[in-house]
Amino acid sequence: MAIASTTLPVLAEVEPGFNTQVTLQASRNNGMDTWLNGGYGRFSHGDDSQSDTAFNGRIDLGYKARFWQNFEISTHLQARQGSGDDERDALGLVTMKLRYVQATAEQQRLMVTLGQFFLPTSMENTDPFWESPYTITYSSMNSWIGEEFRPIGIDLDYRWTLADKQQFKLAATAFQGNDSMGAMLAWRGWSYGNHLSVYGETLALPDLYSLQEPNAFAIQNDSGSTPVTGDFDGDIGFALRGSWRLNSDTQVKLTHVDNNGDKGLHNDPGDGEYAWRTRFTLVGFESAPAPNVTFLGEYMSGSSIMGATPTHVDIDFESLYLLTSLRQNDWRYSLRYDTFSITDRDLLKQDPNWDDGESLTFAVFWQQARSKLSLGAEVLALDSERKRVIVDGTLLQNPRDQLQFSLQARYRL
């Protein structure tokens, strides 16, 4: 008779060689036009000009190779196509990294990563290709990380394991790029989706009054913001991380990030981008108190500043989610509560940046043992309010309740 285990799910390991995943998704919501089209909708799917039902497909291609015993190289490319003529169609690089792993002593290990990569902070995005095994739509926090934060640099990670199986990690990252991180939060607000920006991809900004001639930030690039790209200001950002795995059932993580942006405009006016000084601290936990039951959550608090007084943007932001998941045979059921806010500290009348909301998400996934096919369904209920001055100079307060229904099929080749 098999005995059920309460061990935590771990970050999925990908075998060497090529790995491919095909994802098809259909979503229907009563929100506004998706922010990916430059609209005011919070979801990454939906188009007022066509219908409230959106379809999209994406192909994730990964390659991993090990050589010289201690080295491995891995890449993640993504191609995606959405229904309608929008900004989410893309083909590009999500991650590419070279990794060196060396045992330094008994039960101790040093890992060095060089390239473009995600920091291993997320408690929910633990499947290959930075997918979530729990929900179709990521939390507001990890939706934003997928859109705007992808370090390009070097990461040092040191791990040691004690005799009682407790495990500790300390890590430090130095990176460039990510200078415009904060632009989407300040000018668009929080969002929900599973959009992973590729290298060089430009994300559309909404038609705000402050971005139009001759107003405060008209010299910002008209096409939008490019978060995952080369460095603007030459300054080096950093991140510090620590984690403690108490046993096979419980772990906690703590991360601090500072992109060290110089807050100035770079490149030509009208085609330039601002470097934002964005800092945040993130704490996460995960626990498996009973067989097939998982509790996890993360809290983020930070700030982002751009420009100089009196014409500048200064915001504080917060995001929190709590998730519980039950696995029964071929089925997984997950429930997530999420809350977020942005506080406008500069109080520039033509560019308010207030945001506040909460959501509840319920998702069901079906996947047979050793099957390559996964099917999912999800409903997300959102209650939110934000303040922005739109292109005609009127205040968009946008309080509304929204619902999104999503279906997804994933097949791993």
PDB file of N, CA and C in Angstrom, residues 293-377:
ATOM      1  N   VAL A 293      -2.181  18.446   0.004  1.00  0.00           N
ATOM      2  CA  VAL A 293      -2.668  19.796   0.302  1.00  0.00           C
ATOM      3  C   VAL A 293      -1.474  20.742   0.379  1.00  0.00           C
ATOM      4  N   THR A 294      -1.577  21.877  -0.312  1.00  0.00           N
ATOM      5  CA  THR A 294      -0.506  22.873  -0.308  1.00  0.00           C
ATOM      6  C   THR A 294      -1.078  24.248   0.002  1.00  0.00           C
ATOM      7  N   PHE A 295      -0.414  24.978   0.891  1.00  0.00           N
ATOM      8  CA  PHE A 295      -0.703  26.382   1.140  1.00  0.00           C
ATOM      9  C   PHE A 295       0.529  27.185   0.740  1.00  0.00           C
ATOM     10  N   LEU A 296       0.314  28.310   0.075  1.00  0.00           N
ATOM     11  CA  LEU A 296       1.447  29.170  -0.272  1.00  0.00           C
ATOM     12  C   LEU A 296       0.971  30.608  -0.405  1.00  0.00           C
ATOM     13  N   GLY A 297       1.914  31.517  -0.366  1.00  0.00           N
ATOM     14  CA  GLY A 297       1.577  32.924  -0.514  1.00  0.00           C
ATOM     15  C   GLY A 297       2.821  33.772  -0.636  1.00  0.00           C
ATOM     16  N   GLU A 298       2.622  35.008  -1.094  1.00  0.00           N
ATOM     17  CA  GLU A 298       3.714  35.967  -1.222  1.00  0.00           C
ATOM     18  C   GLU A 298       3.195  37.367  -0.933  1.00  0.00           C
ATOM     19  N   TYR A 299       4.076  38.196  -0.357  1.00  0.00           N
ATOM     20  CA  TYR A 299       3.770  39.603  -0.112  1.00  0.00           C
ATOM     21  C   TYR A 299       4.909  40.448  -0.666  1.00  0.00           C
ATOM     22  N   MET A 300       4.555  41.488  -1.418  1.00  0.00           N
ATOM     23  CA  MET A 300       5.530  42.403  -2.011  1.00  0.00           C
ATOM     24  C   MET A 300       5.198  43.828  -1.606  1.00  0.00           C
ATOM     25  N   SER A 301       6.229  44.584  -1.241  1.00  0.00           N
ATOM     26  CA  SER A 301       6.075  46.004  -0.944  1.00  0.00           C
ATOM     27  C   SER A 301       7.245  46.745  -1.565  1.00  0.00           C
ATOM     28  N   GLY A 302       6.949  47.838  -2.292  1.00  0.00           N
ATOM     29  CA  GLY A 302       8.034  48.536  -2.958  1.00  0.00           C
ATOM     30  C   GLY A 302       7.684  49.950  -3.353  1.00  0.00           C
ATOM     31  N   SER A 303       8.599  50.575  -4.090  1.00  0.00           N
ATOM     32  CA  SER A 303       8.414  51.943  -4.566  1.00  0.00           C
ATOM     33  C   SER A 303       9.072  52.090  -5.924  1.00  0.00           C
ATOM     34  N   SER A 304       8.622  53.096  -6.678  1.00  0.00           N
ATOM     35  CA  SER A 304       9.207  53.389  -7.983  1.00  0.00           C
ATOM     36  C   SER A 304       9.152  54.894  -8.213  1.00  0.00           C
ATOM     37  N   ILE A 305      10.277  55.464  -8.660  1.00  0.00           N
ATOM     38  CA  ILE A 305      10.392  56.907  -8.857  1.00  0.00           C
ATOM     39  C   ILE A 305      11.032  57.174 -10.213  1.00  0.00           C
ATOM     40  N   MET A 306      10.534  58.205 -10.890  1.00  0.00           N
ATOM     41  CA  MET A 306      11.088  58.618 -12.184  1.00  0.00           C
ATOM     42  C   MET A 306      11.023  60.132 -12.282  1.00  0.00           C
ATOM     43  N   GLY A 307      12.032  60.743 -12.924  1.00  0.00           N
ATOM     44  CA  GLY A 307      12.016  62.180 -13.146  1.00  0.00           C
ATOM     45  C   GLY A 307      12.519  62.955 -11.940  1.00  0.00           C
ATOM     46  N   ALA A 308      12.382  64.281 -12.017  1.00  0.00           N
ATOM     47  CA  ALA A 308      12.842  65.168 -10.952  1.00  0.00           C
ATOM     48  C   ALA A 308      11.720  66.114 -10.559  1.00  0.00           C
ATOM     49  N   THR A 309      11.681  66.493  -9.295  1.00  0.00           N
ATOM     50  CA  THR A 309      10.679  67.425  -8.795  1.00  0.00           C
ATOM     51  C   THR A 309      10.748  68.739  -9.571  1.00  0.00           C
ATOM     52  N   PRO A 310       9.595  69.349  -9.960  1.00  0.00           N
ATOM     53  CA  PRO A 310       8.230  68.941  -9.605  1.00  0.00           C
ATOM     54  C   PRO A 310       7.577  67.988 -10.612  1.00  0.00           C
ATOM     55  N   THR A 311       8.220  67.769 -11.760  1.00  0.00           N
ATOM     56  CA  THR A 311       7.618  66.913 -12.784  1.00  0.00           C
ATOM     57  C   THR A 311       8.225  65.522 -12.674  1.00  0.00           C
ATOM     58  N   HIS A 312       7.596  64.697 -11.875  1.00  0.00           N
ATOM     59  CA  HIS A 312       8.124  63.366 -11.664  1.00  0.00           C
ATOM     60  C   HIS A 312       6.983  62.430 -11.283  1.00  0.00           C
ATOM     61  N   VAL A 313       7.289  61.136 -11.243  1.00  0.00           N
ATOM     62  CA  VAL A 313       6.339  60.126 -10.787  1.00  0.00           C
ATOM     63  C   VAL A 313       6.946  59.435  -9.574  1.00  0.00           C
ATOM     64  N   ASP A 314       6.144  59.300  -8.530  1.00  0.00           N
ATOM     65  CA  ASP A 314       6.611  58.687  -7.287  1.00  0.00           C
ATOM     66  C   ASP A 314       5.465  57.851  -6.728  1.00  0.00           C
ATOM     67  N   ILE A 315       5.634  56.529  -6.725  1.00  0.00           N
ATOM     68  CA  ILE A 315       4.575  55.643  -6.244  1.00  0.00           C
ATOM     69  C   ILE A 315       5.124  54.648  -5.227  1.00  0.00           C
ATOM     70  N   ASP A 316       4.247  54.225  -4.317  1.00  0.00           N
ATOM     71  CA  ASP A 316       4.463  53.048  -3.487  1.00  0.00           C
ATOM     72  C   ASP A 316       3.499  51.974  -3.967  1.00  0.00           C
ATOM     73  N   PHE A 317       3.909  50.713  -3.902  1.00  0.00           N
ATOM     74  CA  PHE A 317       3.015  49.647  -4.354  1.00  0.00           C
ATOM     75  C   PHE A 317       3.097  48.444  -3.420  1.00  0.00           C
ATOM     76  N   GLU A 318       1.986  47.703  -3.377  1.00  0.00           N
ATOM     77  CA  GLU A 318       1.891  46.495  -2.568  1.00  0.00           C
ATOM     78  C   GLU A 318       1.085  45.441  -3.313  1.00  0.00           C
ATOM     79  N   SER A 319       1.399  44.191  -3.046  1.00  0.00           N
ATOM     80  CA  SER A 319       0.626  43.078  -3.597  1.00  0.00           C
ATOM     81  C   SER A 319       0.764  41.886  -2.656  1.00  0.00           C
ATOM     82  N   LEU A 320      -0.337  41.171  -2.480  1.00  0.00           N
ATOM     83  CA  LEU A 320      -0.364  40.002  -1.600  1.00  0.00           C
ATOM     84  C   LEU A 320      -1.286  38.965  -2.202  1.00  0.00           C
ATOM     85  N   TYR A 321      -0.862  37.706  -2.183  1.00  0.00           N
ATOM     86  CA  TYR A 321      -1.790  36.633  -2.530  1.00  0.00           C
ATOM     87  C   TYR A 321      -1.590  35.455  -1.589  1.00  0.00           C
ATOM     88  N   LEU A 322      -2.681  34.732  -1.350  1.00  0.00           N
ATOM     89  CA  LEU A 322      -2.688  33.500  -0.570  1.00  0.00           C
ATOM     90  C   LEU A 322      -3.389  32.444  -1.402  1.00  0.00           C
ATOM     91  N   LEU A 323      -2.800  31.263  -1.491  1.00  0.00           N
ATOM     92  CA  LEU A 323      -3.331  30.215  -2.365  1.00  0.00           C
ATOM     93  C   LEU A 323      -3.344  28.888  -1.619  1.00  0.00           C
ATOM     94  N   THR A 324      -4.418  28.143  -1.790  1.00  0.00           N
ATOM     95  CA  THR A 324      -4.487  26.777  -1.285  1.00  0.00           C
ATOM     96  C   THR A 324      -4.837  25.846  -2.439  1.00  0.00           C
ATOM     97  N   SER A 325      -4.236  24.661  -2.443  1.00  0.00           N
ATOM     98  CA  SER A 325      -4.427  23.730  -3.549  1.00  0.00           C
ATOM     99  C   SER A 325      -4.577  22.310  -3.018  1.00  0.00           C
ATOM    100  N   LEU A 326      -5.498  21.578  -3.628  1.00  0.00           N
ATOM    101  CA  LEU A 326      -5.769  20.183  -3.271  1.00  0.00           C
ATOM    102  C   LEU A 326      -5.574  19.315  -4.499  1.00  0.00           C
ATOM    103  N   ARG A 327      -4.793  18.252  -4.359  1.00  0.00           N
ATOM    104  CA  ARG A 327      -4.570  17.308  -5.451  1.00  0.00           C
ATOM    105  C   ARG A 327      -5.282  16.000  -5.127  1.00  0.00           C
ATOM    106  N   GLN A 328      -6.186  15.575  -6.015  1.00  0.00           N
ATOM    107  CA  GLN A 328      -6.911  14.319  -5.850  1.00  0.00           C
ATOM    108  C   GLN A 328      -6.836  13.530  -7.147  1.00  0.00           C
ATOM    109  N   ASN A 329      -6.075  12.441  -7.119  1.00  0.00           N
ATOM    110  CA  ASN A 329      -5.896  11.598  -8.295  1.00  0.00           C
ATOM    111  C   ASN A 329      -5.433  12.436  -9.485  1.00  0.00           C
ATOM    112  N   ASP A 330      -6.235  12.501 -10.547  1.00  0.00           N
ATOM    113  CA  ASP A 330      -5.836  13.240 -11.750  1.00  0.00           C
ATOM    114  C   ASP A 330      -6.240  14.707 -11.704  1.00  0.00           C
ATOM    115  N   TRP A 331      -6.825  15.159 -10.607  1.00  0.00           N
ATOM    116  CA  TRP A 331      -7.384  16.507 -10.533  1.00  0.00           C
ATOM    117  C   TRP A 331      -6.622  17.365  -9.523  1.00  0.00           C
ATOM    118  N   ARG A 332      -6.509  18.648  -9.851  1.00  0.00           N
ATOM    119  CA  ARG A 332      -5.982  19.634  -8.907  1.00  0.00           C
ATOM    120  C   ARG A 332      -6.965  20.802  -8.824  1.00  0.00           C
ATOM    121  N   TYR A 333      -7.332  21.176  -7.589  1.00  0.00           N
ATOM    122  CA  TYR A 333      -8.245  22.286  -7.340  1.00  0.00           C
ATOM    123  C   TYR A 333      -7.483  23.358  -6.564  1.00  0.00           C
ATOM    124  N   SER A 334      -7.558  24.612  -7.035  1.00  0.00           N
ATOM    125  CA  SER A 334      -6.808  25.690  -6.391  1.00  0.00           C
ATOM    126  C   SER A 334      -7.695  26.912  -6.209  1.00  0.00           C
ATOM    127  N   LEU A 335      -7.537  27.569  -5.061  1.00  0.00           N
ATOM    128  CA  LEU A 335      -8.274  28.787  -4.735  1.00  0.00           C
ATOM    129  C   LEU A 335      -7.267  29.840  -4.293  1.00  0.00           C
ATOM    130  N   ARG A 336      -7.352  31.037  -4.894  1.00  0.00           N
ATOM    131  CA  ARG A 336      -6.383  32.099  -4.589  1.00  0.00           C
ATOM    132  C   ARG A 336      -7.093  33.407  -4.287  1.00  0.00           C
ATOM    133  N   TYR A 337      -6.692  34.051  -3.191  1.00  0.00           N
ATOM    134  CA  TYR A 337      -7.118  35.414  -2.875  1.00  0.00           C
ATOM    135  C   TYR A 337      -5.947  36.347  -3.152  1.00  0.00           C
ATOM    136  N   ASP A 338      -6.243  37.499  -3.770  1.00  0.00           N
ATOM    137  CA  ASP A 338      -5.191  38.423  -4.204  1.00  0.00           C
ATOM    138  C   ASP A 338      -5.648  39.849  -3.923  1.00  0.00           C
ATOM    139  N   THR A 339      -4.766  40.669  -3.376  1.00  0.00           N
ATOM    140  CA  THR A 339      -5.073  42.082  -3.176  1.00  0.00           C
ATOM    141  C   THR A 339      -3.870  42.926  -3.580  1.00  0.00           C
ATOM    142  N   PHE A 340      -4.124  44.139  -4.095  1.00  0.00           N
ATOM    143  CA  PHE A 340      -3.035  44.988  -4.588  1.00  0.00           C
ATOM    144  C   PHE A 340      -3.391  46.446  -4.398  1.00  0.00           C
ATOM    145  N   SER A 341      -2.369  47.304  -4.405  1.00  0.00           N
ATOM    146  CA  SER A 341      -2.599  48.747  -4.303  1.00  0.00           C
ATOM    147  C   SER A 341      -1.400  49.503  -4.851  1.00  0.00           C
ATOM    148  N   ILE A 342      -1.660  50.732  -5.297  1.00  0.00           N
ATOM    149  CA  ILE A 342      -0.624  51.700  -5.657  1.00  0.00           C
ATOM    150  C   ILE A 342      -1.010  53.028  -5.025  1.00  0.00           C
ATOM    151  N   THR A 343      -0.070  53.645  -4.313  1.00  0.00           N
ATOM    152  CA  THR A 343      -0.288  54.940  -3.682  1.00  0.00           C
ATOM    153  C   THR A 343       0.503  56.000  -4.437  1.00  0.00           C
ATOM    154  N   ASP A 344      -0.189  57.053  -4.868  1.00  0.00           N
ATOM    155  CA  ASP A 344       0.438  58.153  -5.599  1.00  0.00           C
ATOM    156  C   ASP A 344       1.048  59.119  -4.589  1.00  0.00           C
ATOM    157  N   ARG A 345       2.375  59.266  -4.613  1.00  0.00           N
ATOM    158  CA  ARG A 345       3.061  60.131  -3.658  1.00  0.00           C
ATOM    159  C   ARG A 345       3.441  61.493  -4.243  1.00  0.00           C
ATOM    160  N   ASP A 346       3.491  61.595  -5.583  1.00  0.00           N
ATOM    161  CA  ASP A 346       3.889  62.874  -6.171  1.00  0.00           C
ATOM    162  C   ASP A 346       2.724  63.840  -6.303  1.00  0.00           C
ATOM    163  N   LEU A 347       1.500  63.309  -6.377  1.00  0.00           N
ATOM    164  CA  LEU A 347       0.273  64.113  -6.426  1.00  0.00           C
ATOM    165  C   LEU A 347       0.253  65.085  -7.598  1.00  0.00           C
ATOM    166  N   LEU A 348       0.896  64.721  -8.707  1.00  0.00           N
ATOM    167  CA  LEU A 348       0.848  65.523  -9.926  1.00  0.00           C
ATOM    168  C   LEU A 348      -0.555  65.407 -10.518  1.00  0.00           C
ATOM    169  N   LYS A 349      -1.288  66.504 -10.607  1.00  0.00           N
ATOM    170  CA  LYS A 349      -2.711  66.452 -10.940  1.00  0.00           C
ATOM    171  C   LYS A 349      -2.979  65.872 -12.322  1.00  0.00           C
ATOM    172  N   GLN A 350      -2.100  66.133 -13.285  1.00  0.00           N
ATOM    173  CA  GLN A 350      -2.348  65.632 -14.638  1.00  0.00           C
ATOM    174  C   GLN A 350      -1.936  64.174 -14.804  1.00  0.00           C
ATOM    175  N   ASP A 351      -1.362  63.560 -13.734  1.00  0.00           N
ATOM    176  CA  ASP A 351      -0.894  62.177 -13.843  1.00  0.00           C
ATOM    177  C   ASP A 351      -1.135  61.415 -12.536  1.00  0.00           C
ATOM    178  N   PRO A 352      -2.409  61.220 -12.141  1.00  0.00           N
ATOM    179  CA  PRO A 352      -2.683  60.430 -10.933  1.00  0.00           C
ATOM    180  C   PRO A 352      -2.391  58.953 -11.181  1.00  0.00           C
ATOM    181  N   ASN A 353      -1.910  58.273 -10.149  1.00  0.00           N
ATOM    182  CA  ASN A 353      -1.481  56.878 -10.299  1.00  0.00           C
ATOM    183  C   ASN A 353      -2.075  55.959  -9.230  1.00  0.00           C
ATOM    184  N   TRP A 354      -3.249  56.291  -8.727  1.00  0.00           N
ATOM    185  CA  TRP A 354      -3.861  55.490  -7.670  1.00  0.00           C
ATOM    186  C   TRP A 354      -4.399  54.173  -8.234  1.00  0.00           C
ATOM    187  N   ASP A 355      -4.297  53.117  -7.430  1.00  0.00           N
ATOM    188  CA  ASP A 355      -4.816  51.811  -7.839  1.00  0.00           C
ATOM    189  C   ASP A 355      -5.115  50.992  -6.591  1.00  0.00           C
ATOM    190  N   ASP A 356      -6.208  50.230  -6.645  1.00  0.00           N
ATOM    191  CA  ASP A 356      -6.599  49.429  -5.486  1.00  0.00           C
ATOM    192  C   ASP A 356      -7.549  48.337  -5.952  1.00  0.00           C
ATOM    193  N   GLY A 357      -7.375  47.121  -5.448  1.00  0.00           N
ATOM    194  CA  GLY A 357      -8.291  46.063  -5.850  1.00  0.00           C
ATOM    195  C   GLY A 357      -8.012  44.756  -5.147  1.00  0.00           C
ATOM    196  N   GLU A 358      -8.922  43.815  -5.351  1.00  0.00           N
ATOM    197  CA  GLU A 358      -8.761  42.464  -4.832  1.00  0.00           C
ATOM    198  C   GLU A 358      -9.488  41.503  -5.755  1.00  0.00           C
ATOM    199  N   SER A 359      -9.053  40.249  -5.727  1.00  0.00           N
ATOM    200  CA  SER A 359      -9.652  39.253  -6.608  1.00  0.00           C
ATOM    201  C   SER A 359      -9.696  37.901  -5.915  1.00  0.00           C
ATOM    202  N   LEU A 360     -10.553  37.036  -6.457  1.00  0.00           N
ATOM    203  CA  LEU A 360     -10.666  35.655  -6.016  1.00  0.00           C
ATOM    204  C   LEU A 360     -10.647  34.782  -7.264  1.00  0.00           C
ATOM    205  N   THR A 361      -9.779  33.774  -7.268  1.00  0.00           N
ATOM    206  CA  THR A 361      -9.600  32.907  -8.435  1.00  0.00           C
ATOM    207  C   THR A 361      -9.786  31.457  -8.024  1.00  0.00           C
ATOM    208  N   PHE A 362     -10.575  30.724  -8.820  1.00  0.00           N
ATOM    209  CA  PHE A 362     -10.738  29.282  -8.615  1.00  0.00           C
ATOM    210  C   PHE A 362     -10.384  28.581  -9.917  1.00  0.00           C
ATOM    211  N   ALA A 363      -9.504  27.586  -9.825  1.00  0.00           N
ATOM    212  CA  ALA A 363      -9.041  26.883 -11.021  1.00  0.00           C
ATOM    213  C   ALA A 363      -9.051  25.382 -10.786  1.00  0.00           C
ATOM    214  N   VAL A 364      -9.334  24.643 -11.870  1.00  0.00           N
ATOM    215  CA  VAL A 364      -9.325  23.181 -11.857  1.00  0.00           C
ATOM    216  C   VAL A 364      -8.450  22.707 -13.008  1.00  0.00           C
ATOM    217  N   PHE A 365      -7.533  21.785 -12.722  1.00  0.00           N
ATOM    218  CA  PHE A 365      -6.701  21.173 -13.758  1.00  0.00           C
ATOM    219  C   PHE A 365      -6.874  19.658 -13.725  1.00  0.00           C
ATOM    220  N   TRP A 366      -6.832  19.072 -14.910  1.00  0.00           N
ATOM    221  CA  TRP A 366      -6.888  17.611 -15.043  1.00  0.00           C
ATOM    222  C   TRP A 366      -5.676  17.147 -15.833  1.00  0.00           C
ATOM    223  N   GLN A 367      -4.968  16.164 -15.280  1.00  0.00           N
ATOM    224  CA  GLN A 367      -3.833  15.565 -15.981  1.00  0.00           C
ATOM    225  C   GLN A 367      -3.597  14.168 -15.419  1.00  0.00           C
ATOM    226  N   GLN A 368      -3.649  13.185 -16.286  1.00  0.00           N
ATOM    227  CA  GLN A 368      -3.392  11.821 -15.858  1.00  0.00           C
ATOM    228  C   GLN A 368      -1.901  11.612 -15.615  1.00  0.00           C
ATOM    229  N   ALA A 369      -1.590  10.639 -14.777  1.00  0.00           N
ATOM    230  CA  ALA A 369      -0.195  10.329 -14.479  1.00  0.00           C
ATOM    231  C   ALA A 369       0.557   9.999 -15.763  1.00  0.00           C
ATOM    232  N   ARG A 370       1.714  10.611 -15.925  1.00  0.00           N
ATOM    233  CA  ARG A 370       2.603  10.417 -17.079  1.00  0.00           C
ATOM    234  C   ARG A 370       2.001  10.904 -18.392  1.00  0.00           C
ATOM    235  N   SER A 371       0.853  11.582 -18.322  1.00  0.00           N
ATOM    236  CA  SER A 371       0.262  12.136 -19.541  1.00  0.00           C
ATOM    237  C   SER A 371       0.946  13.453 -19.892  1.00  0.00           C
ATOM    238  N   LYS A 372       1.070  13.733 -21.176  1.00  0.00           N
ATOM    239  CA  LYS A 372       1.650  14.992 -21.638  1.00  0.00           C
ATOM    240  C   LYS A 372       0.603  16.091 -21.810  1.00  0.00           C
ATOM    241  N   LEU A 373      -0.675  15.723 -21.655  1.00  0.00           N
ATOM    242  CA  LEU A 373      -1.774  16.664 -21.859  1.00  0.00           C
ATOM    243  C   LEU A 373      -2.328  17.132 -20.519  1.00  0.00           C
ATOM    244  N   SER A 374      -2.528  18.442 -20.402  1.00  0.00           N
ATOM    245  CA  SER A 374      -3.138  19.050 -19.224  1.00  0.00           C
ATOM    246  C   SER A 374      -4.284  19.941 -19.680  1.00  0.00           C
ATOM    247  N   LEU A 375      -5.445  19.818 -19.021  1.00  0.00           N
ATOM    248  CA  LEU A 375      -6.619  20.633 -19.324  1.00  0.00           C
ATOM    249  C   LEU A 375      -7.003  21.428 -18.082  1.00  0.00           C
ATOM    250  N   GLY A 376      -7.350  22.704 -18.279  1.00  0.00           N
ATOM    251  CA  GLY A 376      -7.681  23.548 -17.142  1.00  0.00           C
ATOM    252  C   GLY A 376      -8.845  24.472 -17.411  1.00  0.00           C
ATOM    253  N   ALA A 377      -9.534  24.850 -16.334  1.00  0.00           N
ATOM    254  CA  ALA A 377     -10.621  25.827 -16.390  1.00  0.00           C
ATOM    255  C   ALA A 377     -10.487  26.738 -15.175  1.00  0.00           C
TER     256      ALA A 377
END
